[in-house]
Amino acid sequence: MLNLLRTPETTPSFKPTHIDVQVKQLPRNSTQLPEMTFGFKGGKEITLEVGKRQMKIGDVIEEVSRIGRVIEREQSLKEN
């Protein structure tokens, strides 16, 4: 998973697995449920409602990896 989390400078341009992770910390007394937004190379973006789904970090890693594999598969099918 860590090899997916790279900056644009360290990821070759032909790799479809670049992930842009942006973090916004909520105040401790916030009533807003936490969510995470991931932007993948190629313009695809997903938002995981981690609070609503009660996701742990392992669940997030698994879900982002799964989506990354799907995007990579789509990209490889387009190239063939």
Short mmCIF file of C-alpha atoms in Angstrom, two decimals:
data_model
loop_
_atom_site.label_atom_id
_atom_site.label_comp_id
_atom_site.label_asym_id
_atom_site.label_seq_id
_atom_site.Cartn_x
_atom_site.Cartn_y
_atom_site.Cartn_z
CA MET A 1 0.00 0.00 0.00
CA LEU A 2 2.77 2.44 0.83
CA ASN A 3 4.14 2.14 -2.68
CA LEU A 4 0.83 3.61 -3.91
CA LEU A 5 1.19 6.71 -1.73
CA ARG A 6 3.75 8.70 -3.65
CA THR A 7 4.15 12.26 -4.72
CA PRO A 8 3.94 13.19 -8.40
CA GLU A 9 7.73 13.63 -8.41
CA THR A 10 8.37 10.03 -7.34
CA THR A 11 5.71 8.33 -9.46
CA PRO A 12 6.42 7.61 -13.13
CA SER A 13 3.91 9.29 -15.43
CA PHE A 14 2.77 5.96 -16.89
CA LYS A 15 1.68 4.61 -13.49
CA PRO A 16 -2.11 4.83 -12.94
CA THR A 17 -1.79 4.20 -9.20
CA HIS A 18 -0.80 7.64 -7.91
CA ILE A 19 -3.04 8.57 -4.98
CA ASP A 20 -3.51 12.10 -3.68
CA VAL A 21 -4.51 12.07 -0.01
CA GLN A 22 -5.61 15.31 1.62
CA VAL A 23 -6.24 15.51 5.35
CA LYS A 24 -8.47 17.94 7.24
CA GLN A 25 -8.55 17.40 10.98
CA LEU A 26 -11.89 17.94 12.70
CA PRO A 27 -12.09 19.52 16.15
CA ARG A 28 -12.55 17.04 18.98
CA ASN A 29 -16.08 18.30 19.72
CA SER A 30 -17.21 18.27 16.06
CA THR A 31 -20.51 16.58 15.27
CA GLN A 32 -19.51 16.04 11.64
CA LEU A 33 -18.74 12.40 10.82
CA PRO A 34 -15.20 11.84 9.52
CA GLU A 35 -14.69 11.15 5.84
CA MET A 36 -11.66 10.69 3.62
CA THR A 37 -11.34 11.80 0.01
CA PHE A 38 -8.80 10.16 -2.28
CA GLY A 39 -7.88 11.46 -5.71
CA PHE A 40 -6.37 8.93 -8.09
CA LYS A 41 -4.22 9.71 -11.09
CA GLY A 42 -6.47 10.12 -14.08
CA GLY A 43 -8.98 12.29 -12.24
CA LYS A 44 -10.93 9.60 -10.41
CA GLU A 45 -11.90 10.57 -6.88
CA ILE A 46 -13.61 8.66 -4.08
CA THR A 47 -14.93 9.74 -0.72
CA LEU A 48 -15.09 7.15 2.05
CA GLU A 49 -17.49 7.89 4.88
CA VAL A 50 -15.24 6.30 7.49
CA GLY A 51 -17.33 7.53 10.42
CA LYS A 52 -20.66 6.39 9.05
CA ARG A 53 -19.24 2.99 8.05
CA GLN A 54 -17.12 2.78 11.25
CA MET A 55 -14.03 1.93 9.21
CA LYS A 56 -10.72 1.22 10.87
CA ILE A 57 -7.40 2.07 9.18
CA GLY A 58 -7.06 -1.49 7.88
CA ASP A 59 -10.50 -1.24 6.26
CA VAL A 60 -9.50 2.04 4.59
CA ILE A 61 -6.24 0.56 3.28
CA GLU A 62 -8.09 -2.48 1.94
CA GLU A 63 -10.73 -0.36 0.20
CA VAL A 64 -8.23 2.07 -1.36
CA SER A 65 -6.06 -0.85 -2.52
CA ARG A 66 -9.08 -2.54 -4.08
CA ILE A 67 -10.07 0.62 -5.93
CA GLY A 68 -6.46 1.18 -7.03
CA ARG A 69 -6.35 -2.33 -8.51
CA VAL A 70 -9.62 -1.72 -10.37
CA ILE A 71 -8.28 1.53 -11.83
CA GLU A 72 -4.99 -0.15 -12.78
CA ARG A 73 -6.91 -2.99 -14.46
CA GLU A 74 -9.08 -0.51 -16.41
CA GLN A 75 -5.95 1.34 -17.53
CA SER A 76 -4.22 -1.86 -18.69
CA LEU A 77 -7.33 -2.89 -20.65
CA LYS A 78 -7.40 0.51 -22.39
CA GLU A 79 -3.77 0.10 -23.44
CA ASN A 80 -4.35 -3.32 -25.03
#
